[in-house]
Tab-separated table of C-alpha atoms in Angstrom:
chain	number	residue	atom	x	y	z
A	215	UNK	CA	-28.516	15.018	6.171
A	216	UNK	CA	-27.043	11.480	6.137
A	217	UNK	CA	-23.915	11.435	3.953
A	218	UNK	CA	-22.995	7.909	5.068
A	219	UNK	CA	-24.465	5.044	6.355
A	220	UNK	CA	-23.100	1.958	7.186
A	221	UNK	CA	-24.435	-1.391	7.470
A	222	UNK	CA	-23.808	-5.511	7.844
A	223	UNK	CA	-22.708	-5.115	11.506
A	224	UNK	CA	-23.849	-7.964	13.415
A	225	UNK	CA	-22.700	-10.781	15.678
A	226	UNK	CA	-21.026	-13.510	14.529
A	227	UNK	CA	-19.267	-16.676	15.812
A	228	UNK	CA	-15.472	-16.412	14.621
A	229	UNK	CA	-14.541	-18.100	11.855
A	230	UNK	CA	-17.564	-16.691	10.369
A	231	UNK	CA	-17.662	-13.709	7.886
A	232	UNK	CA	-19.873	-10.504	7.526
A	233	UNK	CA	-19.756	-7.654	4.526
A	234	UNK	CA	-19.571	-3.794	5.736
A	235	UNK	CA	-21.821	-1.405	3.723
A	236	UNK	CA	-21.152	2.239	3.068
A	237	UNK	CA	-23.607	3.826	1.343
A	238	UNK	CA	-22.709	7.708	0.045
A	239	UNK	CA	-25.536	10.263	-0.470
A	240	UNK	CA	-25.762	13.995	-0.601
A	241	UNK	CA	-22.364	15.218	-1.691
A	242	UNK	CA	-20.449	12.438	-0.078
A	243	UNK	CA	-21.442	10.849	-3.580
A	244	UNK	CA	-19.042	12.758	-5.535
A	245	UNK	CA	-15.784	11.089	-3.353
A	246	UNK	CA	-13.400	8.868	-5.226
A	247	UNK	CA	-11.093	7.367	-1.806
A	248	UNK	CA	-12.777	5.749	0.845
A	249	UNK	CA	-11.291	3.787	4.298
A	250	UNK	CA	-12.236	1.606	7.075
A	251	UNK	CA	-11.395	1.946	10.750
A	252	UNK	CA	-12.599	0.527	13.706
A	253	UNK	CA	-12.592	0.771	17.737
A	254	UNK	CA	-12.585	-1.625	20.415
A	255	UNK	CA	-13.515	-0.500	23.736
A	256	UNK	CA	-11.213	1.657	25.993
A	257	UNK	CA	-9.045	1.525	22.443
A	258	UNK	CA	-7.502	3.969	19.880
A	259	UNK	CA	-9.432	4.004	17.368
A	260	UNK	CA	-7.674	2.245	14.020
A	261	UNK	CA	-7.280	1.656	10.346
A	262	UNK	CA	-8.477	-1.627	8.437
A	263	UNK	CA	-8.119	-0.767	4.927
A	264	UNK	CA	-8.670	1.642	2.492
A	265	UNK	CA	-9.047	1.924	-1.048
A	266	UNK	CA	-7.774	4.609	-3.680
A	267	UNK	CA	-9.392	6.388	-6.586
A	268	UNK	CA	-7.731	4.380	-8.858
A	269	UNK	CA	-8.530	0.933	-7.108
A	270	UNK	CA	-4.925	0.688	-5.076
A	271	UNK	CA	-5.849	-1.331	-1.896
A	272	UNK	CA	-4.165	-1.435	1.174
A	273	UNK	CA	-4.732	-3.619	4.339
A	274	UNK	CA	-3.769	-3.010	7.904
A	275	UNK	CA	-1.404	-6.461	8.911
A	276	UNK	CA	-3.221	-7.605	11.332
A	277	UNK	CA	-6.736	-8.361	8.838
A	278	UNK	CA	-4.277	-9.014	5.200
A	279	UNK	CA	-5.865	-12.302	3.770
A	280	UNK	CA	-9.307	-12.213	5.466
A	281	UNK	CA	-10.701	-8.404	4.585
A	282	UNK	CA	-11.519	-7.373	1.326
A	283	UNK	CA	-12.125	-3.845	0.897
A	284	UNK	CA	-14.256	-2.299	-2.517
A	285	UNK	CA	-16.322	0.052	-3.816
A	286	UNK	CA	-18.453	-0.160	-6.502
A	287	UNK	CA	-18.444	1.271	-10.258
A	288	UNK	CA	-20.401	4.016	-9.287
A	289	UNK	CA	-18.436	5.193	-5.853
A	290	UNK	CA	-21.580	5.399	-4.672
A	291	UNK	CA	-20.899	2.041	-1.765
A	292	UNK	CA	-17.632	0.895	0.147
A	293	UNK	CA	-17.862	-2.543	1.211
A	294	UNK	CA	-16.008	-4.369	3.516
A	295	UNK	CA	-15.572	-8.201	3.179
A	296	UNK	CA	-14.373	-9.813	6.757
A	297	UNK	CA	-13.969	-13.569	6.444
A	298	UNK	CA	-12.088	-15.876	9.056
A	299	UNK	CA	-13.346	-13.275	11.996
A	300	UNK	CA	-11.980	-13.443	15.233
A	301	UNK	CA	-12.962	-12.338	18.745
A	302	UNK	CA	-10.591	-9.501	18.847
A	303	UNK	CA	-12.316	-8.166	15.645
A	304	UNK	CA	-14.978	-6.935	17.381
A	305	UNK	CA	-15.276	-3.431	17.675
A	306	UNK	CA	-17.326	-0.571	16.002
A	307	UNK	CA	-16.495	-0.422	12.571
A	308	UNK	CA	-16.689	3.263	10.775
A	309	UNK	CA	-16.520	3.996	7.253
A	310	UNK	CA	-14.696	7.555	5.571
A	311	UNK	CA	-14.889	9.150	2.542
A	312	UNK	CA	-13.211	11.826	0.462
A	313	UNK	CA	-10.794	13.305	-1.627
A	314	UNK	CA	-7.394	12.449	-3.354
A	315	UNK	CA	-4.793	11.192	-5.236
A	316	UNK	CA	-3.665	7.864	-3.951
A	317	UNK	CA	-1.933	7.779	-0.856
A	318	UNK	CA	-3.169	11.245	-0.076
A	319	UNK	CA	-6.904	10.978	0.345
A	320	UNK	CA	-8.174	13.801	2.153
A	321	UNK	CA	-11.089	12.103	4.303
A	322	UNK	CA	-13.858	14.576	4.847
A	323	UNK	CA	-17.077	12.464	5.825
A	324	UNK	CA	-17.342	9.971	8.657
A	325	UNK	CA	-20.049	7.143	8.846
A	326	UNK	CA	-21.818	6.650	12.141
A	327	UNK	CA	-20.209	3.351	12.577
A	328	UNK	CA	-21.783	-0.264	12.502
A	329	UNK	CA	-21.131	-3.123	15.710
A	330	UNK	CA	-19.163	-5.856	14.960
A	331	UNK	CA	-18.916	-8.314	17.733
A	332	UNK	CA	-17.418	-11.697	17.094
A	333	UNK	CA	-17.840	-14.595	19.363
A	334	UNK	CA	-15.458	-16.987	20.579
């Protein structure tokens, strides 16, 4: 079954903004730590940002002061605000979900991913 689902993907011209859904079901529900990554084509695949069980953020350098990552009360959705998007944003954006104190999260369900593409 569908533990996560992401949506908000879309095109976008840059400047613009968009906001990432992850919604949890099944036993994905009961994870506390969740993350962001994303991959370009013919690229590595990366981290954005991720967010502890305790609300600690943390923000890869090159999206610090445009993303906002956050989950709600419940754990039950990781969001993803992008604002100020630029064309080498675009890539396919995955969300993961787990286990953890902070800085250790043990990551144990992957989304399916959700296409960004941001025009110039």
């Amino acid at each position: 079954q569908v533990q996560l689902d992401e949506s908000g993907g879309g095109s976008v011209q840059a400047g613009g903004s968009l906001r990432l859904s992850c919604a949890a079901s099944g036993s994905a529900t009961n994870t506390t730590c969740g993350a962001w990554f994303r991959q370009a084509p013919g690229e590595d695949r990366e981290g954005v940002a991720r967010i502890e069980g305790d609300g600690t953020t943390t923000y890869a350098d090159f999206v610090k002061g445009r993303f906002a990552i956050s989950m709600d009360s419940a754990k039950t959705h990781l969001y993803l605000q992008m604002n100020s998007l630029k064309p080498e944003d675009t890539a396919m954006y995955y969300c993961r979900r787990g286990w953890g104190p902070p800085g250790a999260c043990d990551y144990r369900y992957w989304g399916q991913g959700t296409q960004v593409i941001v025009a110039s």
